[in-house]
Amino acid sequence: MTQDMIVVLDLGSEESTRIAREIRALGVYSEIHPYDLTAEQLAALPNVRGILLAGGPNRVVDGREIAPSQAVLDSALPMLAVDVPGLPQLRHVNTLPHDEQMCQELLRQFLFEDCKAQPNWTVKNFIDDQVELVRRQVGDKKVLLALSGGVDSSVVAALLLKAIGSQLTCVHVNHGLLRKGEPEQVVRVFRDNLGANLIYVDAVDRFLDKLAGVADPEQKRKIIGAEFIRVFEEEARKLEGIDFLAQGTIYPDIIESGTKTNKAVKSHHNVGGLPEDLKFQLVEPLRQLFKDEVRACGVALGLPDDMVYRQPFPGPGLGVRCLGAITRDRLEALRESDAILREEFRNAGLDKKVWQYFTIVPDLKSVGVRDNARSVEWPAIIRAVNTVDAMTAEIEEIPWPVLHKVTRRITSEVKGINRVCYDLTPKPSGTIEWE
């Protein structure tokens, strides 16, 4: 590994991600690890130059106050404790300043004076390191990648193609939960343009039959995630000799799925809910990156801009935007309303301004009027947010003429929708997705 590393030890902090990002902003690579990191695990991490202990309100776990192991505290590495009372033997600050300049000055002193770290955290170095690590992990074996065509899986594909070339086989599964026109686009871009070994699997009926009648969002996510793995296992048996499964897991996925000191916000199909009989070893080269860093890797790897800056899309796809139990007619209404929103945002130049935008169709109906007669149909809910790392998000103020046009088109062109609403909730208190 070419980069120096600072370990952020999570002792119940609500700001571990902010701390890690501030360190990376100063050019030093950082990773967040749980409070019970052992001395052996610490020793196995490459180029560690120091440890920042991040305490906070979640420091009591299962009725006891958590603390790092004495063996870790006895290491010769420089340490800085933030909001960790009871360690006078360490340099300590009560909180990390929220003033950007003061925060960076404090961290700069710790990183460069105390730890003697080098500011060598760059996207190029990260890619070089991951290429080396993947080659070391995989050897001459074969890797299967779930290629949805989203940013995360696309960047993983490009990185793995750079690392292991023809040892990679990409599988695109059409589970019936993709946006309008996406299966065709994925095949065209990756098979035709990038020359990847791509297998297309039509599994629409298989997924929708499994999801029939399932309303709980966590259960839907787990069904979708488990069925994905089943499909990959089947494809692996056809191909023979597949030992590894690559995933586009990124750091916000891990945080939202819960840590030892923070409760889960929601499970992600690539973090939780995997079958116990999973026979692959996992390859997850992006699991320590935030979304903006993933995009930067995509650019550095030579992916086209329209792929790198493509609309973010959850692993379960439209399955978590068709709220409640999924039906085929409501799913189709969701797909069509989402296509209209994306088209009108693109026409208005908002596709370059808004980070993520989509529609949601819940499992409820309201009274309306269609063709001069009473109609009882679904609403479509518009969500449009801006964010840097997907950990927090603000609402984009959409011009009224655009909203009016979108509303007119959806209510007149989409069968089953008679009402359009706009979600004004930031993250927090909401999440970006509704389920």
Short mmCIF file of C-alpha atoms in Angstrom, two decimals:
data_model
loop_
_atom_site.label_atom_id
_atom_site.label_comp_id
_atom_site.label_asym_id
_atom_site.label_seq_id
_atom_site.Cartn_x
_atom_site.Cartn_y
_atom_site.Cartn_z
CA MET A 1 0.00 0.00 0.00
CA THR A 2 1.48 3.34 -1.01
CA GLN A 3 -0.58 5.53 1.31
CA ASP A 4 -0.08 6.33 4.97
CA MET A 5 -3.14 5.56 7.10
CA ILE A 6 -4.80 7.02 10.17
CA VAL A 7 -7.13 4.68 12.05
CA VAL A 8 -10.31 6.31 13.39
CA LEU A 9 -11.34 4.11 16.31
CA ASP A 10 -15.11 4.35 16.81
CA LEU A 11 -15.84 4.66 20.54
CA GLY A 12 -19.47 5.71 20.14
CA SER A 13 -18.98 8.88 18.13
CA GLU A 14 -21.68 10.33 15.91
CA GLU A 15 -18.96 12.12 13.92
CA SER A 16 -16.66 9.27 12.90
CA THR A 17 -17.53 9.72 9.22
CA ARG A 18 -16.95 13.48 9.41
CA ILE A 19 -13.57 12.91 11.07
CA ALA A 20 -12.54 10.35 8.47
CA ARG A 21 -13.53 12.69 5.64
CA GLU A 22 -11.71 15.66 7.19
CA ILE A 23 -8.54 13.57 7.42
CA ARG A 24 -8.85 12.50 3.80
CA ALA A 25 -9.46 16.13 2.81
CA LEU A 26 -5.96 16.85 4.16
CA GLY A 27 -4.50 14.19 1.86
CA VAL A 28 -4.10 11.36 4.37
CA TYR A 29 -5.98 8.08 4.00
CA SER A 30 -8.23 7.13 6.93
CA GLU A 31 -10.30 4.11 7.87
CA ILE A 32 -12.93 3.72 10.59
CA HIS A 33 -12.60 0.63 12.78
CA PRO A 34 -14.66 -0.62 15.74
CA TYR A 35 -13.66 0.04 19.34
CA ASP A 36 -12.68 -3.62 19.92
CA LEU A 37 -9.97 -3.62 17.25
CA THR A 38 -7.28 -6.01 18.49
CA ALA A 39 -3.56 -5.40 18.51
CA GLU A 40 -3.18 -8.18 15.92
CA GLN A 41 -5.77 -6.57 13.61
CA LEU A 42 -4.07 -3.20 14.05
CA ALA A 43 -0.69 -4.70 13.19
CA ALA A 44 -2.16 -6.21 10.02
CA LEU A 45 -3.23 -2.81 8.68
CA PRO A 46 -0.67 -1.29 6.29
CA ASN A 47 1.21 1.96 6.93
CA VAL A 48 -0.72 3.06 10.05
CA ARG A 49 0.81 6.31 11.31
CA GLY A 50 -1.58 7.13 14.15
CA ILE A 51 -4.90 6.50 15.86
CA LEU A 52 -7.71 8.97 16.49
CA LEU A 53 -10.07 7.75 19.21
CA ALA A 54 -13.56 9.09 18.48
CA GLY A 55 -15.82 9.03 21.52
CA GLY A 56 -19.35 10.30 21.93
CA PRO A 57 -22.89 9.68 23.13
CA ASN A 58 -23.00 6.04 22.01
CA ARG A 59 -20.12 4.94 24.23
CA VAL A 60 -22.31 2.70 26.42
CA VAL A 61 -22.96 -0.63 24.69
CA ASP A 62 -24.91 -3.44 26.37
CA GLY A 63 -24.83 -1.58 29.67
CA ARG A 64 -21.09 -1.01 29.83
CA GLU A 65 -18.78 1.78 28.79
CA ILE A 66 -16.66 0.65 25.87
CA ALA A 67 -12.93 1.29 25.64
CA PRO A 68 -10.07 0.32 23.36
CA SER A 69 -7.97 -2.67 24.38
CA GLN A 70 -4.96 -1.96 26.56
CA ALA A 71 -2.78 -3.59 23.92
CA VAL A 72 -3.90 -1.00 21.37
CA LEU A 73 -3.36 1.81 23.88
CA ASP A 74 0.12 0.46 24.58
CA SER A 75 1.12 0.60 20.91
CA ALA A 76 3.83 3.06 20.00
CA LEU A 77 1.53 4.94 17.60
CA PRO A 78 0.67 8.61 18.22
CA MET A 79 -2.92 8.99 19.48
CA LEU A 80 -5.47 11.76 19.77
CA ALA A 81 -8.63 11.25 21.86
CA VAL A 82 -11.76 13.23 20.94
CA ASP A 83 -14.46 13.21 23.62
CA VAL A 84 -13.04 10.14 25.40
CA PRO A 85 -12.90 10.89 29.15
CA GLY A 86 -10.87 8.58 31.37
CA LEU A 87 -7.68 8.54 29.27
CA PRO A 88 -5.52 11.42 30.80
CA GLN A 89 -2.40 9.63 29.48
CA LEU A 90 -3.44 10.63 25.94
CA ARG A 91 -3.64 13.99 24.22
CA HIS A 92 -7.33 14.83 24.47
CA VAL A 93 -9.82 17.35 23.10
CA ASN A 94 -13.45 17.56 24.19
CA THR A 95 -14.81 17.91 20.67
CA LEU A 96 -13.65 18.40 17.11
CA PRO A 97 -14.29 22.05 16.16
CA HIS A 98 -17.11 22.60 13.69
CA ASP A 99 -15.31 25.63 12.30
CA GLU A 100 -13.65 24.24 9.18
CA GLN A 101 -10.39 26.15 9.58
CA MET A 102 -10.01 25.31 13.28
CA CYS A 103 -10.85 21.66 12.66
CA GLN A 104 -8.29 21.31 9.90
CA GLU A 105 -5.63 23.09 11.94
CA LEU A 106 -6.11 20.66 14.83
CA LEU A 107 -6.01 17.65 12.53
CA ARG A 108 -3.10 19.04 10.54
CA GLN A 109 -1.00 19.24 13.70
CA PHE A 110 -1.90 15.67 14.68
CA LEU A 111 -1.38 14.22 11.19
CA PHE A 112 1.79 15.95 10.12
CA GLU A 113 3.56 16.88 13.36
CA ASP A 114 2.61 14.07 15.72
CA CYS A 115 2.11 11.20 13.24
CA LYS A 116 4.61 12.34 10.59
CA ALA A 117 2.08 11.19 7.97
CA GLN A 118 2.58 11.99 4.30
CA PRO A 119 -0.28 13.62 2.33
CA ASN A 120 -0.26 10.86 -0.29
CA TRP A 121 -3.96 9.96 -0.35
CA THR A 122 -4.86 10.34 -4.01
CA VAL A 123 -7.34 8.58 -6.24
CA LYS A 124 -4.48 7.25 -8.38
CA ASN A 125 -2.74 5.77 -5.36
CA PHE A 126 -5.99 4.25 -4.16
CA ILE A 127 -6.62 2.61 -7.53
CA ASP A 128 -3.03 1.31 -7.71
CA ASP A 129 -3.36 -0.14 -4.20
CA GLN A 130 -6.69 -1.80 -4.95
CA VAL A 131 -5.41 -3.27 -8.21
CA GLU A 132 -2.52 -4.81 -6.27
CA LEU A 133 -4.79 -6.05 -3.46
CA VAL A 134 -7.31 -7.57 -5.90
CA ARG A 135 -4.57 -9.36 -7.83
CA ARG A 136 -3.16 -10.68 -4.55
CA GLN A 137 -6.60 -11.81 -3.33
CA VAL A 138 -7.84 -13.35 -6.57
CA GLY A 139 -4.67 -14.81 -8.03
CA ASP A 140 -5.55 -16.72 -11.20
CA LYS A 141 -9.15 -17.41 -10.12
CA LYS A 142 -12.32 -16.04 -11.72
CA VAL A 143 -14.59 -13.29 -10.40
CA LEU A 144 -18.31 -12.78 -10.93
CA LEU A 145 -19.67 -9.23 -10.71
CA ALA A 146 -23.24 -8.10 -10.32
CA LEU A 147 -23.32 -5.31 -12.89
CA SER A 148 -26.41 -3.17 -12.45
CA GLY A 149 -25.00 -0.31 -14.54
CA GLY A 150 -25.09 2.06 -11.57
CA VAL A 151 -22.07 4.11 -10.53
CA ASP A 152 -20.77 1.73 -7.86
CA SER A 153 -20.92 -1.48 -9.89
CA SER A 154 -19.61 0.30 -13.00
CA VAL A 155 -16.55 1.60 -11.14
CA VAL A 156 -15.95 -1.84 -9.65
CA ALA A 157 -16.16 -3.33 -13.14
CA ALA A 158 -13.64 -0.84 -14.54
CA LEU A 159 -11.26 -1.38 -11.62
CA LEU A 160 -11.48 -5.17 -11.88
CA LEU A 161 -11.00 -5.07 -15.64
CA LYS A 162 -7.81 -3.10 -14.98
CA ALA A 163 -6.71 -5.58 -12.32
CA ILE A 164 -7.65 -9.00 -13.73
CA GLY A 165 -9.04 -8.45 -17.24
CA SER A 166 -10.66 -11.55 -18.72
CA GLN A 167 -10.85 -13.26 -15.31
CA LEU A 168 -13.89 -11.05 -14.69
CA THR A 169 -17.36 -12.07 -15.81
CA CYS A 170 -20.14 -9.49 -15.44
CA VAL A 171 -23.73 -10.57 -14.93
CA HIS A 172 -26.56 -8.15 -15.55
CA VAL A 173 -29.78 -9.34 -13.97
CA ASN A 174 -33.03 -7.81 -15.17
CA HIS A 175 -35.13 -8.33 -12.04
CA GLY A 176 -37.98 -6.18 -13.29
CA LEU A 177 -37.10 -3.41 -10.85
CA LEU A 178 -34.92 -1.30 -13.16
CA ARG A 179 -35.78 2.10 -14.61
CA LYS A 180 -37.24 2.46 -18.06
CA GLY A 181 -34.77 1.46 -20.79
CA GLU A 182 -31.98 0.53 -18.40
CA PRO A 183 -31.51 -3.17 -19.22
CA GLU A 184 -30.97 -2.30 -22.89
CA GLN A 185 -28.60 0.54 -22.00
CA VAL A 186 -26.47 -1.63 -19.71
CA VAL A 187 -26.00 -4.27 -22.40
CA ARG A 188 -25.17 -1.65 -25.03
CA VAL A 189 -22.62 0.26 -22.92
CA PHE A 190 -20.80 -2.62 -21.23
CA ARG A 191 -20.90 -5.40 -23.82
CA ASP A 192 -20.65 -3.31 -26.97
CA ASN A 193 -18.63 -0.28 -25.86
CA LEU A 194 -16.39 -1.56 -23.07
CA GLY A 195 -15.97 -5.12 -24.30
CA ALA A 196 -16.72 -6.78 -20.96
CA ASN A 197 -17.67 -10.44 -20.67
CA LEU A 198 -21.35 -9.78 -19.99
CA ILE A 199 -24.13 -12.28 -19.33
CA TYR A 200 -27.72 -10.99 -19.49
CA VAL A 201 -30.26 -12.76 -17.28
CA ASP A 202 -34.00 -12.16 -17.65
CA ALA A 203 -35.32 -12.88 -14.15
CA VAL A 204 -38.33 -10.54 -14.06
CA ASP A 205 -40.95 -13.16 -13.26
CA ARG A 206 -38.70 -14.92 -10.79
CA PHE A 207 -38.16 -11.80 -8.66
CA LEU A 208 -41.69 -10.42 -8.83
CA ASP A 209 -43.18 -13.80 -7.92
CA LYS A 210 -40.92 -13.96 -4.84
CA LEU A 211 -41.92 -10.43 -3.83
CA ALA A 212 -45.67 -10.93 -4.31
CA GLY A 213 -47.55 -9.91 -1.16
CA VAL A 214 -44.40 -8.80 0.74
CA ALA A 215 -44.94 -5.33 2.23
CA ASP A 216 -42.17 -5.00 4.83
CA PRO A 217 -39.27 -3.00 3.32
CA GLU A 218 -36.54 -4.90 5.15
CA GLN A 219 -38.00 -8.21 4.03
CA LYS A 220 -38.18 -6.96 0.44
CA ARG A 221 -34.52 -5.94 0.55
CA LYS A 222 -33.49 -9.31 1.93
CA ILE A 223 -35.53 -11.23 -0.64
CA ILE A 224 -34.01 -9.20 -3.47
CA GLY A 225 -30.48 -9.56 -2.08
CA ALA A 226 -30.84 -13.29 -1.48
CA GLU A 227 -32.34 -13.90 -4.92
CA PHE A 228 -29.47 -11.98 -6.51
CA ILE A 229 -27.03 -14.33 -4.87
CA ARG A 230 -29.03 -17.35 -6.03
CA VAL A 231 -28.89 -16.07 -9.61
CA PHE A 232 -25.15 -15.55 -9.37
CA GLU A 233 -24.61 -19.01 -7.93
CA GLU A 234 -26.53 -20.50 -10.86
CA GLU A 235 -24.49 -18.49 -13.36
CA ALA A 236 -21.29 -19.48 -11.58
CA ARG A 237 -22.17 -23.18 -11.89
CA LYS A 238 -22.74 -22.70 -15.61
CA LEU A 239 -19.38 -20.99 -16.02
CA GLU A 240 -17.42 -23.29 -13.69
CA GLY A 241 -14.48 -22.21 -11.58
CA ILE A 242 -15.99 -19.02 -10.13
CA ASP A 243 -14.58 -18.48 -6.64
CA PHE A 244 -15.19 -14.79 -6.01
CA LEU A 245 -18.17 -12.46 -5.99
CA ALA A 246 -17.43 -8.77 -6.50
CA GLN A 247 -19.76 -6.16 -5.00
CA GLY A 248 -20.03 -2.39 -5.23
CA THR A 249 -20.31 -1.93 -1.48
CA ILE A 250 -19.36 1.60 -0.39
CA TYR A 251 -18.89 3.08 3.05
CA PRO A 252 -22.35 4.70 3.50
CA ASP A 253 -23.91 1.26 2.86
CA ILE A 254 -21.97 -0.14 5.82
CA ILE A 255 -22.81 2.77 8.13
CA GLU A 256 -26.53 2.68 7.33
CA SER A 257 -26.63 -1.08 7.88
CA GLY A 258 -25.47 -0.54 11.47
CA THR A 259 -22.18 -0.67 13.38
CA LYS A 260 -21.26 -1.87 16.86
CA THR A 261 -22.07 1.56 18.31
CA ASN A 262 -24.72 2.88 15.91
CA LYS A 263 -28.13 1.40 15.12
CA ALA A 264 -29.04 0.42 11.60
CA VAL A 265 -30.89 2.97 9.45
CA LYS A 266 -31.73 0.31 6.85
CA SER A 267 -30.11 -2.85 5.56
CA HIS A 268 -28.36 -2.91 2.18
CA HIS A 269 -28.49 -6.02 0.02
CA ASN A 270 -24.72 -5.98 -0.33
CA VAL A 271 -24.08 -5.67 3.42
CA GLY A 272 -26.80 -7.62 5.24
CA GLY A 273 -29.21 -10.38 4.39
CA LEU A 274 -26.82 -12.61 2.42
CA PRO A 275 -27.63 -16.34 2.53
CA GLU A 276 -25.72 -18.42 5.06
CA ASP A 277 -24.71 -20.87 2.33
CA LEU A 278 -22.90 -18.21 0.29
CA LYS A 279 -20.08 -20.09 -1.40
CA PHE A 280 -18.20 -17.14 -2.88
CA GLN A 281 -15.43 -15.13 -1.32
CA LEU A 282 -16.20 -11.42 -1.54
CA VAL A 283 -14.20 -8.81 -3.43
CA GLU A 284 -15.22 -5.30 -2.35
CA PRO A 285 -12.59 -2.78 -3.47
CA LEU A 286 -14.77 0.31 -2.83
CA ARG A 287 -16.06 -0.49 0.66
CA GLN A 288 -13.98 2.28 2.30
CA LEU A 289 -15.01 5.03 -0.16
CA PHE A 290 -17.67 7.70 0.00
CA LYS A 291 -19.85 8.37 -3.04
CA ASP A 292 -17.90 11.38 -4.31
CA GLU A 293 -14.67 9.37 -4.05
CA VAL A 294 -16.24 6.53 -6.04
CA ARG A 295 -17.09 8.99 -8.82
CA ALA A 296 -13.55 10.36 -8.77
CA CYS A 297 -12.26 6.81 -9.22
CA GLY A 298 -14.60 6.33 -12.17
CA VAL A 299 -13.22 9.42 -13.88
CA ALA A 300 -9.64 8.32 -13.22
CA LEU A 301 -10.42 4.88 -14.65
CA GLY A 302 -11.64 6.46 -17.88
CA LEU A 303 -15.37 5.80 -17.61
CA PRO A 304 -17.57 8.21 -19.59
CA ASP A 305 -19.09 11.10 -17.66
CA ASP A 306 -22.68 10.05 -18.29
CA MET A 307 -21.88 6.77 -16.55
CA VAL A 308 -19.88 8.23 -13.66
CA TYR A 309 -22.48 10.91 -12.92
CA ARG A 310 -25.45 8.68 -13.56
CA GLN A 311 -28.39 8.98 -11.18
CA PRO A 312 -27.74 6.96 -8.01
CA PHE A 313 -29.94 3.90 -7.79
CA PRO A 314 -30.41 1.56 -4.80
CA GLY A 315 -29.48 -2.10 -5.14
CA PRO A 316 -33.11 -3.23 -4.76
CA GLY A 317 -34.03 -0.77 -7.51
CA LEU A 318 -37.64 0.30 -7.86
CA GLY A 319 -38.52 -2.33 -5.27
CA VAL A 320 -37.96 0.23 -2.50
CA ARG A 321 -39.79 3.00 -4.38
CA CYS A 322 -42.90 0.93 -5.02
CA LEU A 323 -43.89 1.23 -1.36
CA GLY A 324 -45.56 -1.72 0.32
CA ALA A 325 -46.35 -4.95 -1.48
CA ILE A 326 -45.26 -4.68 -5.13
CA THR A 327 -47.84 -5.15 -7.86
CA ARG A 328 -47.00 -5.17 -11.55
CA ASP A 329 -49.42 -2.40 -12.49
CA ARG A 330 -48.19 -0.07 -9.73
CA LEU A 331 -44.57 -0.91 -10.58
CA GLU A 332 -45.21 0.05 -14.20
CA ALA A 333 -46.84 3.32 -13.09
CA LEU A 334 -43.74 4.03 -11.01
CA ARG A 335 -41.42 3.27 -13.93
CA GLU A 336 -43.34 5.56 -16.30
CA SER A 337 -43.65 8.45 -13.81
CA ASP A 338 -39.93 8.22 -13.03
CA ALA A 339 -39.08 8.34 -16.75
CA ILE A 340 -41.17 11.49 -17.18
CA LEU A 341 -39.49 13.18 -14.18
CA ARG A 342 -36.02 12.35 -15.51
CA GLU A 343 -36.90 13.59 -18.99
CA GLU A 344 -38.26 16.91 -17.75
CA PHE A 345 -35.36 17.47 -15.35
CA ARG A 346 -32.98 16.86 -18.23
CA ASN A 347 -34.91 19.30 -20.45
CA ALA A 348 -34.74 21.94 -17.70
CA GLY A 349 -31.00 21.42 -17.06
CA LEU A 350 -31.70 20.12 -13.55
CA ASP A 351 -29.98 16.79 -14.23
CA LYS A 352 -26.65 18.59 -13.79
CA LYS A 353 -27.80 20.47 -10.69
CA VAL A 354 -29.65 17.86 -8.63
CA TRP A 355 -27.72 14.89 -7.21
CA GLN A 356 -30.64 12.45 -7.08
CA TYR A 357 -34.26 12.67 -8.17
CA PHE A 358 -36.95 10.05 -8.60
CA THR A 359 -40.59 9.24 -8.00
CA ILE A 360 -42.20 7.00 -5.40
CA VAL A 361 -45.60 5.36 -5.68
CA PRO A 362 -47.07 4.21 -2.35
CA ASP A 363 -49.65 1.51 -1.82
CA LEU A 364 -52.54 3.87 -1.18
CA LYS A 365 -55.17 5.57 -3.28
CA SER A 366 -57.05 8.84 -3.23
CA VAL A 367 -60.14 10.17 -4.96
CA GLY A 368 -59.59 12.20 -8.11
CA VAL A 369 -61.21 13.09 -11.40
CA ARG A 370 -60.37 11.53 -14.76
CA ASP A 371 -62.40 12.00 -17.96
CA ASN A 372 -65.02 13.95 -16.00
CA ALA A 373 -65.62 10.97 -13.74
CA ARG A 374 -64.57 9.96 -10.24
CA SER A 375 -61.28 8.05 -10.14
CA VAL A 376 -59.55 6.27 -7.25
CA GLU A 377 -55.83 6.07 -8.10
CA TRP A 378 -52.33 6.28 -6.67
CA PRO A 379 -50.23 9.38 -5.97
CA ALA A 380 -46.71 9.82 -7.30
CA ILE A 381 -44.25 11.45 -4.86
CA ILE A 382 -41.26 13.40 -6.20
CA ARG A 383 -37.95 13.26 -4.30
CA ALA A 384 -35.08 15.58 -5.32
CA VAL A 385 -32.01 15.99 -3.08
CA ASN A 386 -28.45 17.25 -3.12
CA THR A 387 -25.62 15.67 -1.13
CA VAL A 388 -21.86 15.14 -1.18
CA ASP A 389 -21.49 11.74 0.48
CA ALA A 390 -25.08 10.43 0.90
CA MET A 391 -24.76 10.64 4.69
CA THR A 392 -26.81 13.87 4.78
CA ALA A 393 -28.96 15.50 2.09
CA GLU A 394 -30.75 18.78 1.44
CA ILE A 395 -33.87 19.38 -0.62
CA GLU A 396 -33.50 21.02 -4.01
CA GLU A 397 -35.90 23.89 -4.72
CA ILE A 398 -37.43 22.98 -8.07
CA PRO A 399 -38.92 25.82 -10.17
CA TRP A 400 -42.72 25.81 -10.12
CA PRO A 401 -43.07 25.68 -13.93
CA VAL A 402 -41.06 22.43 -13.97
CA LEU A 403 -43.15 20.91 -11.19
CA HIS A 404 -46.36 21.95 -12.94
CA LYS A 405 -45.24 20.38 -16.22
CA VAL A 406 -44.15 17.16 -14.53
CA THR A 407 -47.47 16.99 -12.71
CA ARG A 408 -49.49 17.54 -15.88
CA ARG A 409 -47.57 14.89 -17.78
CA ILE A 410 -47.66 12.25 -15.05
CA THR A 411 -51.36 12.64 -14.31
CA SER A 412 -52.29 12.62 -17.99
CA GLU A 413 -49.82 10.04 -19.37
CA VAL A 414 -49.40 7.49 -16.59
CA LYS A 415 -52.17 5.00 -16.07
CA GLY A 416 -53.27 4.75 -12.45
CA ILE A 417 -51.85 8.03 -11.08
CA ASN A 418 -54.11 11.01 -10.37
CA ARG A 419 -52.02 13.05 -7.93
CA VAL A 420 -48.41 14.32 -7.61
CA CYS A 421 -46.75 15.35 -4.31
CA TYR A 422 -43.32 16.83 -3.51
CA ASP A 423 -41.27 15.55 -0.55
CA LEU A 424 -39.63 18.44 1.35
CA THR A 425 -37.86 16.37 4.04
CA PRO A 426 -34.04 16.55 4.30
CA LYS A 427 -31.76 13.77 5.59
CA PRO A 428 -32.03 13.63 8.54
CA SER A 429 -34.87 13.37 9.62
CA GLY A 430 -35.75 11.42 6.49
CA THR A 431 -33.46 9.15 4.50
CA ILE A 432 -32.90 9.65 0.78
CA GLU A 433 -35.04 6.62 -0.06
CA TRP A 434 -38.43 6.02 1.54
CA GLU A 435 -37.79 2.37 2.30
#
